[in-house]
Amino acid sequence: MSNVLDTSKESTFMGHPKGLFVLFFTEMWERFSYYGMRAILMIYMITEAVGDNPGMGMLEKDALAIYGWYIMLVYVMSIPGGIIADKFIGQKKAVLVGAIILCAGHGVLAIENDTAFYSGLGLIILGVGMLKPNISTMVGGLYKPGDIRRDKGFSIFYIGINLGSLLATIFVSLVAKYYGWHAGFGLAGIAMLAGLLFYLAGQKHLTFVGNKPEKVKNDESSIGKLYGKLLKSPVQLVITGILLIISFVAGLSMDSFDKWGYVALFVFISLVTGLLMMVYKDLKSKVMQDRFVVLLLSFLIVIVFWGAFEQAGGLMSIYTENKTDRFLFGWEVPTAMFQSLNAAFITIFAVGVAGIWARRKLKGKESSSLFKMAIGTMIMGSGFIFMIFAATEFENSGSSSMIWLILAYLFHTIGELCASPVALSFITKLSPIKYGSLMMGVYFAATGLGGKVSGIVGEAASSFGEYKIFAGITIFTMVFGFLMILLLKPLKRLTHGAEDNEREIHTDETEGFELADESNV
Ligand code: GLN
């Protein structure tokens, strides 16, 4: 059987499989490199190409567009990354390959040259695509279906993510400020190397998870076969064909320098939609099919959530740089450092927020993943109210206080804690095992599409002004979250009780099991 997880010999630390902590530290260093680089990317691009520490001297509008494409592609590549793991090498090797590519990517960015800059971004896109969905699926693979510790495991993992981000945004931005941009990029590369070495050293705790899938005889589910079947399925074929035509027409009719990028993106989405329809057909039971549908619907929330949230690195970053009074006791706080607020708040509040939801669950109150995701979107959206205050203050006095940013990031973080680790855990509860990494990849691609949407919304600020953009985001996210709550009952029905009757199931009770395999439902 593929990916059989026999954890009977697995030892634990703090009540969780030790493998969790190997993945925790690997991801911590990977996120150090990712967020460290991301924190300085935007400012590096828009800094004038002259002076002691020259940037690339780009127009804000162009830099925002590149930023949007970059954030999107980083996560969209999770789909091929997930497929490669599911079908060929398993998650464990995929993470290793991703980590090696990332070391190369960050290393190349340390070179002062435009070609190196774009090649480095390309390598990071490929590396994150291989690593990110697969390491997250591996976390889910450490727990048995129905084990209540899974959500907590993901919250712990999420702290690792943000510890990396916190350290990175502080140290990479300081190194970039005092030693130059490329030294900052180089530091991100060293961090990734640390992650790779940590991962290699911890392999003994990951023996039973993320292994290469065994070839199943007559496996009907290889991607090639699914596309072969698509050609013989009239309804799905027509839908895919129509989407492809719309992709070309919509992309080409855009009046934008990057219209071919959009054509490629829309074509990719159409082909993935065709694939997902065939995956649905391939699932044998109604329960698995319904769960698959609810997962895809939940990805809509994901797009809206990250579409608003990702303003952090884009519009909010520019706002911080240009319109915020950043002096604290006479010292000018570097813009990039504000991004560490999100990570710091996560590290502080992750356990508390998880505890609040756990207590609600014990009292029998609504605490399904979908509910948490909807509430999280609303809380995050309400954070933009503080940005409305900031924009008003700037219009009145020519500068705005950093307290508004701090409050906005606080609300964004509480919202993120309700939505994001929960979504990761939810995916590993509902996905059929043979498509586990693919579904994680589609999830991250949805977060990436959200990132792209955030870039488009951010660019619109140059025409509409920040005030209107911040107000629009607030209203949209609140209304959207509210609508999701209204739809909660029918959506929950489609999960067929995947989150009911969760209890602690210690892994040492287990003789071996598969994740949400079709035989388990
Ligand atoms: N901040 C989280 C991470 O880096 C979530 C990012 C995302 O899902 N787009 O993992």
XYZ file of C-alpha atoms and ligand atoms in Angstrom:
531
model
C 0.000 0.000 0.000
C 1.248 3.445 -0.727
C 2.428 5.725 2.028
C 1.484 3.310 4.782
C 2.291 4.969 8.053
C 3.328 2.588 10.755
C 3.997 4.774 13.741
C 3.993 1.978 16.276
C 7.744 2.420 16.657
C 7.579 6.205 16.690
C 8.632 8.044 19.828
C 7.076 11.286 21.001
C 8.176 14.638 22.401
C 5.725 16.913 24.235
C 3.019 14.424 23.335
C 3.640 14.686 19.581
C 5.625 12.466 17.205
C 9.273 13.585 17.145
C 9.050 13.922 13.376
C 6.879 16.995 13.985
C 9.859 18.820 15.419
C 12.121 17.837 12.528
C 9.541 19.303 10.157
C 9.096 22.289 12.494
C 12.773 23.285 12.301
C 13.162 22.503 8.610
C 10.189 24.692 7.792
C 11.361 27.328 10.245
C 14.609 27.794 8.305
C 12.882 27.548 4.951
C 10.460 30.297 5.979
C 13.379 32.318 7.373
C 14.852 32.336 3.888
C 11.509 32.961 2.167
C 10.253 35.769 4.382
C 13.670 37.321 4.859
C 14.006 37.677 1.134
C 10.372 38.762 0.753
C 10.742 41.456 3.399
C 13.378 43.295 1.391
C 12.241 42.370 -2.120
C 9.712 45.140 -2.648
C 11.870 47.887 -1.173
C 14.925 46.635 -3.095
C 13.015 46.896 -6.364
C 11.746 50.436 -5.761
C 14.934 51.891 -4.242
C 16.773 54.184 -6.664
C 19.574 52.502 -8.575
C 22.128 54.982 -7.237
C 23.859 55.645 -3.920
C 25.619 53.426 -1.380
C 23.078 50.639 -1.391
C 21.446 50.876 -4.822
C 18.196 49.103 -5.607
C 16.664 48.446 -9.001
C 14.986 51.842 -9.375
C 11.663 50.446 -10.578
C 8.349 52.259 -10.658
C 6.117 51.242 -7.757
C 3.483 50.006 -10.179
C 5.911 47.663 -11.966
C 7.410 46.428 -8.714
C 3.925 45.627 -7.384
C 3.154 43.695 -10.565
C 6.357 41.639 -10.282
C 5.714 41.091 -6.605
C 2.187 39.841 -7.371
C 3.388 37.402 -10.038
C 6.174 36.176 -7.803
C 3.948 35.515 -4.770
C 1.443 33.769 -7.012
C 3.927 31.580 -8.855
C 5.699 30.533 -5.682
C 2.480 28.929 -4.510
C 1.003 27.863 -7.861
C 4.083 25.694 -8.377
C 2.841 23.679 -5.412
C 0.513 21.866 -7.801
C 3.286 20.272 -9.889
C 5.266 19.875 -6.632
C 2.367 17.958 -5.092
C 1.823 15.820 -8.181
C 5.506 14.866 -8.362
C 5.378 13.739 -4.732
C 2.081 11.860 -5.013
C 3.029 10.049 -8.179
C 6.784 9.631 -8.263
C 9.125 10.406 -5.416
C 7.012 10.778 -2.285
C 6.847 13.850 -0.068
C 10.050 13.181 1.823
C 12.297 13.283 -1.247
C 10.318 16.171 -2.743
C 11.083 18.254 0.350
C 14.768 17.388 -0.014
C 14.863 18.358 -3.690
C 12.982 21.584 -2.912
C 15.432 22.489 -0.149
C 18.432 21.994 -2.477
C 16.864 24.152 -5.212
C 16.099 26.839 -2.626
C 19.711 26.927 -1.428
C 20.764 27.501 -5.034
C 18.084 30.171 -5.562
C 18.955 32.235 -2.514
C 22.661 31.828 -3.271
C 22.160 33.226 -6.785
C 20.239 36.215 -5.398
C 23.287 37.189 -3.384
C 25.012 38.042 -6.694
C 24.642 41.687 -7.736
C 23.248 41.388 -11.210
C 19.791 41.689 -12.791
C 19.975 38.317 -14.563
C 20.975 36.691 -11.282
C 18.020 38.458 -9.648
C 15.441 36.991 -12.022
C 17.100 33.526 -12.095
C 17.164 33.497 -8.303
C 13.450 34.309 -8.142
C 12.800 31.504 -10.664
C 14.708 28.946 -8.588
C 12.902 30.018 -5.413
C 9.566 29.567 -7.172
C 10.529 25.994 -8.139
C 12.009 25.195 -4.736
C 9.052 26.415 -2.684
C 6.723 24.558 -5.067
C 8.486 21.298 -4.245
C 8.929 21.864 -0.541
C 5.940 23.749 0.832
C 2.938 21.507 0.015
C 4.845 18.341 0.740
C 6.228 19.272 4.124
C 2.693 20.303 5.165
C 1.222 16.996 3.974
C 3.917 15.190 5.951
C 2.758 16.906 9.148
C -0.735 15.513 8.573
C 0.817 12.102 7.880
C 2.158 11.957 11.423
C -1.340 11.609 12.878
C -3.980 8.938 12.574
C -7.410 9.882 11.158
C -9.624 11.099 14.011
C -6.648 12.011 16.229
C -7.600 15.266 17.937
C -3.910 16.198 18.283
C -3.660 16.843 14.543
C -4.993 20.441 14.746
C -2.612 21.160 17.603
C 0.255 19.619 15.632
C -0.468 22.027 12.808
C -0.592 24.956 15.249
C 2.836 23.971 16.562
C 4.121 23.651 12.992
C 2.654 27.077 12.253
C 4.627 28.549 15.136
C 7.769 27.154 13.471
C 6.805 28.872 10.237
C 6.415 32.179 11.973
C 9.431 31.883 14.211
C 11.411 31.633 10.984
C 9.573 34.592 9.561
C 10.054 36.632 12.756
C 13.797 36.064 12.953
C 14.143 36.681 9.226
C 12.288 39.957 9.060
C 14.399 41.292 11.911
C 17.829 40.030 10.863
C 17.551 40.110 7.077
C 16.175 43.651 7.106
C 18.938 44.815 9.470
C 21.662 43.095 7.431
C 20.211 44.585 4.226
C 20.113 48.049 5.790
C 23.648 48.034 7.174
C 25.532 45.675 4.812
C 23.565 45.944 1.564
C 20.690 44.158 -0.145
C 22.760 41.277 -1.433
C 24.154 40.493 1.990
C 20.495 40.255 3.092
C 19.705 37.836 0.280
C 22.844 35.859 1.152
C 21.757 35.507 4.783
C 18.476 34.010 3.565
C 20.551 31.450 1.638
C 22.573 30.481 4.711
C 19.322 29.945 6.616
C 18.045 27.602 3.928
C 21.255 25.618 4.113
C 20.670 25.251 7.866
C 17.165 23.954 7.102
C 18.512 21.413 4.632
C 21.123 20.110 7.094
C 18.523 19.897 9.862
C 16.186 17.933 7.636
C 18.924 15.482 6.672
C 19.913 15.015 10.301
C 16.321 14.307 11.376
C 15.541 11.606 8.804
C 15.457 8.861 11.428
C 12.286 10.398 12.876
C 10.579 10.453 9.507
C 10.993 6.821 8.491
C 7.292 6.170 8.310
C 6.025 9.280 6.617
C 6.163 10.750 3.119
C 7.671 7.697 1.467
C 7.766 7.038 -2.226
C 4.357 5.763 -3.344
C 4.430 2.109 -4.337
C 3.411 1.460 -7.889
C -0.081 0.042 -7.721
C -0.817 -2.364 -10.503
C -3.242 -0.952 -13.040
C -3.252 2.353 -11.197
C -5.923 4.367 -12.931
C -4.994 7.592 -11.277
C -1.764 8.698 -12.903
C -2.064 12.229 -14.219
C -1.470 11.042 -17.790
C -4.237 8.453 -17.468
C -6.623 10.979 -15.952
C -6.025 13.326 -18.887
C -6.475 10.323 -21.226
C -9.854 9.698 -19.617
C -10.699 13.373 -19.901
C -10.438 13.065 -23.678
C -13.111 10.350 -23.551
C -15.455 12.159 -21.126
C -17.713 14.452 -23.200
C -19.064 16.700 -20.415
C -15.714 17.320 -18.719
C -13.984 17.720 -22.053
C -16.462 20.357 -23.231
C -16.166 22.287 -19.945
C -12.363 22.216 -20.152
C -12.485 23.262 -23.812
C -14.774 26.205 -23.059
C -12.504 27.289 -20.210
C -9.489 27.121 -22.513
C -11.192 29.296 -25.116
C -12.260 31.806 -22.450
C -8.665 31.789 -21.138
C -7.256 32.836 -24.493
C -9.919 35.426 -25.216
C -9.805 36.939 -21.722
C -5.998 36.951 -21.559
C -5.427 38.378 -25.010
C -8.058 41.085 -24.662
C -6.220 42.499 -21.650
C -4.604 45.821 -22.190
C -1.527 45.047 -20.170
C 2.162 44.368 -20.762
C 1.856 41.038 -18.961
C -1.117 39.725 -20.918
C 0.777 36.591 -22.024
C 1.406 35.862 -18.371
C -2.327 35.970 -17.798
C -2.990 33.730 -20.816
C -0.539 31.159 -19.400
C -2.121 31.435 -15.954
C -5.693 31.026 -17.220
C -4.710 28.075 -19.431
C -3.007 26.458 -16.447
C -6.123 26.964 -14.298
C -8.320 25.455 -17.044
C -6.092 22.376 -17.287
C -6.056 21.984 -13.503
C -9.865 22.281 -13.491
C -10.034 19.479 -16.084
C -7.722 17.389 -13.918
C -9.767 18.014 -10.766
C -12.968 16.961 -12.532
C -11.278 13.686 -13.447
C -9.972 13.202 -9.912
C -13.576 13.608 -8.733
C -14.709 10.912 -11.168
C -11.864 8.661 -10.068
C -12.978 8.712 -6.419
C -14.877 5.560 -5.649
C -17.182 6.562 -2.809
C -19.791 9.307 -2.522
C -18.287 10.321 0.840
C -14.870 10.966 -0.706
C -16.454 12.803 -3.616
C -18.439 15.086 -1.297
C -15.381 15.794 0.821
C -13.437 16.616 -2.309
C -16.124 19.107 -3.344
C -16.215 20.795 0.056
C -12.439 21.121 0.011
C -12.558 22.849 -3.356
C -15.316 25.186 -2.137
C -13.307 26.025 0.961
C -10.495 27.146 -1.349
C -12.724 30.070 -2.337
C -12.456 31.368 1.223
C -8.728 30.858 0.915
C -8.479 33.088 -2.179
C -10.449 35.870 -0.507
C -8.495 35.559 2.732
C -5.037 35.761 1.149
C -6.182 38.315 -1.403
C -6.707 40.710 1.465
C -3.983 39.453 3.780
C -1.136 39.660 1.271
C -1.437 43.449 1.175
C 1.063 43.096 4.033
C 4.028 42.751 1.714
C 2.588 44.935 -1.057
C 0.417 48.008 -0.529
C 0.852 48.088 3.258
C 4.595 47.843 2.821
C 4.624 50.828 0.466
C 2.282 52.696 2.796
C 4.637 52.048 5.697
C 7.631 53.239 3.689
C 6.063 56.419 2.318
C 3.331 57.582 4.652
C 4.024 56.298 8.147
C 5.984 58.048 10.850
C 8.467 55.254 11.609
C 10.498 56.996 14.294
C 10.652 55.191 17.623
C 12.714 56.949 20.330
C 14.607 58.777 17.587
C 15.436 55.615 15.618
C 13.852 55.090 12.218
C 12.417 51.567 12.149
C 13.133 49.940 8.748
C 9.926 49.288 6.792
C 10.683 45.604 6.355
C 10.715 45.174 10.113
C 6.986 45.861 10.342
C 6.414 42.534 8.697
C 7.853 40.872 11.755
C 4.780 42.017 13.716
C 2.632 39.344 12.082
C 5.095 36.604 12.940
C 5.634 37.918 16.477
C 1.894 38.030 17.146
C 1.519 34.473 15.826
C 4.251 33.200 18.105
C 2.549 34.935 21.051
C -1.095 34.117 20.305
C -1.053 30.767 18.449
C -1.504 28.629 21.545
C -4.170 30.951 23.007
C -6.279 31.052 19.849
C -6.038 27.263 19.419
C -7.059 26.935 23.093
C -10.137 29.136 22.659
C -11.349 26.984 19.777
C -10.573 23.769 21.664
C -12.616 24.967 24.663
C -15.525 25.832 22.378
C -15.335 22.372 20.892
C -15.408 20.743 24.329
C -18.513 22.786 25.185
C -20.140 21.442 22.030
C -20.261 24.871 20.355
C -19.697 25.401 16.639
C -15.981 25.021 15.929
C -15.749 23.328 12.560
C -12.823 24.220 10.312
C -15.123 25.962 7.845
C -16.585 28.117 10.611
C -13.126 29.041 11.860
C -12.027 29.941 8.345
C -15.047 32.212 7.822
C -14.614 33.910 11.203
C -10.895 34.260 10.524
C -11.608 36.033 7.238
C -13.907 38.488 9.009
C -11.466 39.210 11.834
C -8.626 39.703 9.355
C -10.793 41.989 7.201
C -11.729 44.103 10.187
C -8.001 44.852 10.650
C -8.226 47.067 7.577
C -10.442 49.453 9.550
C -7.226 50.634 11.228
C -5.685 51.261 7.827
C -8.706 53.452 7.031
C -7.869 55.443 10.168
C -4.244 55.631 9.033
C -5.191 56.912 5.576
C -7.491 59.521 7.142
C -4.755 60.695 9.493
C -2.306 60.969 6.609
C -4.770 63.056 4.608
C -5.267 65.383 7.580
C -1.701 65.730 8.826
C 0.686 64.441 6.132
C 1.862 61.454 8.181
C 0.228 58.583 10.030
C 1.048 56.884 13.294
C 2.530 53.401 13.369
C -0.030 52.343 15.967
C -2.566 51.847 13.156
C -0.254 49.416 11.423
C 0.379 47.546 14.650
C -3.356 47.153 15.284
C -4.014 46.154 11.671
C -1.332 43.452 11.844
C -2.731 42.262 15.183
C -6.187 41.677 13.708
C -4.695 40.152 10.564
C -2.791 37.719 12.724
C -5.717 36.649 14.887
C -7.680 36.083 11.670
C -4.812 34.104 10.178
C -4.594 31.901 13.258
C -8.295 31.082 12.952
C -8.012 30.271 9.259
C -4.615 29.126 8.088
C -3.286 26.283 10.301
C -6.871 25.071 10.469
C -7.083 24.905 6.675
C -3.876 22.855 6.466
C -5.186 20.379 8.995
C -8.605 20.282 7.304
C -7.005 19.318 3.994
C -5.156 16.393 5.522
C -8.418 15.258 7.156
C -10.458 15.328 3.973
C -8.083 14.493 1.134
C -7.923 10.993 -0.287
C -4.386 9.744 0.313
C -3.403 9.207 -3.288
C -4.181 12.847 -3.995
C -3.045 14.228 -0.624
C -0.160 16.365 -1.884
C -2.048 17.420 -4.992
C -4.834 18.822 -2.807
C -2.297 20.562 -0.596
C -0.762 21.941 -3.793
C -4.145 23.210 -4.992
C -4.647 24.838 -1.585
C -1.340 26.679 -1.802
C -2.098 27.612 -5.405
C -5.344 29.164 -4.107
C -3.323 31.160 -1.580
C -1.080 32.180 -4.493
C -4.039 33.307 -6.565
C -5.065 35.318 -3.511
C -1.596 36.862 -3.596
C -2.070 37.807 -7.233
C -5.468 39.312 -6.478
C -3.820 41.303 -3.691
C -1.304 42.687 -6.203
C -4.092 43.780 -8.555
C -6.032 45.366 -5.694
C -2.842 47.048 -4.455
C -2.078 48.444 -7.924
C -5.604 49.903 -8.040
C -4.622 52.152 -5.121
C -2.680 54.345 -7.541
C -6.008 55.208 -9.237
C -8.456 55.104 -6.327
C -6.259 56.055 -3.382
C -5.518 53.918 -0.326
C -8.553 55.014 1.648
C -11.035 53.530 -0.827
C -9.010 50.354 -1.254
C -8.757 49.715 2.490
C -12.480 50.446 2.954
C -13.394 48.186 0.027
C -11.365 45.295 1.423
C -12.998 45.680 4.841
C -16.532 45.583 3.469
C -15.894 42.740 1.027
C -14.255 40.405 3.546
C -16.933 41.005 6.181
C -19.788 40.324 3.777
C -18.029 37.290 2.314
C -17.334 35.769 5.744
C -20.940 36.331 6.763
C -22.232 34.589 3.634
C -19.977 31.595 4.336
C -21.455 31.311 7.807
C -24.947 31.294 6.309
C -23.876 28.410 4.057
C -22.179 26.495 6.854
C -24.806 23.801 7.378
C -24.945 22.469 3.808
C -21.174 22.678 3.508
C -20.641 20.775 6.733
C -23.007 18.086 5.569
C -20.617 17.406 2.703
C -17.781 16.588 5.114
C -19.731 13.530 6.345
C -18.612 13.980 9.924
C -14.870 14.089 9.138
C -14.388 16.298 12.184
C -16.845 14.617 14.530
C -15.753 12.365 17.394
C -12.129 13.430 17.339
C -10.126 12.036 20.251
C -6.554 11.576 21.263
C -5.162 8.535 19.517
C -1.606 7.917 20.562
C 0.486 6.778 17.715
C 1.991 3.949 19.714
C -1.447 2.280 19.827
C -1.268 2.010 16.104
C -0.157 -0.922 14.072
C -0.127 0.992 10.803
C -2.690 2.934 8.882
C -3.367 5.034 5.870
C -4.537 8.603 5.858
C -8.055 9.337 4.660
C -7.998 6.346 2.368
C -11.215 5.436 0.638
C -11.311 2.225 2.639
C -11.466 4.303 5.819
C -14.800 5.914 5.060
N 2.293 32.358 6.417
C 2.040 31.021 6.072
C 3.274 30.331 5.560
O 4.215 30.954 5.199
C 0.929 30.849 5.086
C 1.264 31.259 3.689
C 0.224 30.814 2.715
O -0.507 29.864 2.948
N 0.148 31.470 1.606
O 3.283 29.166 5.497
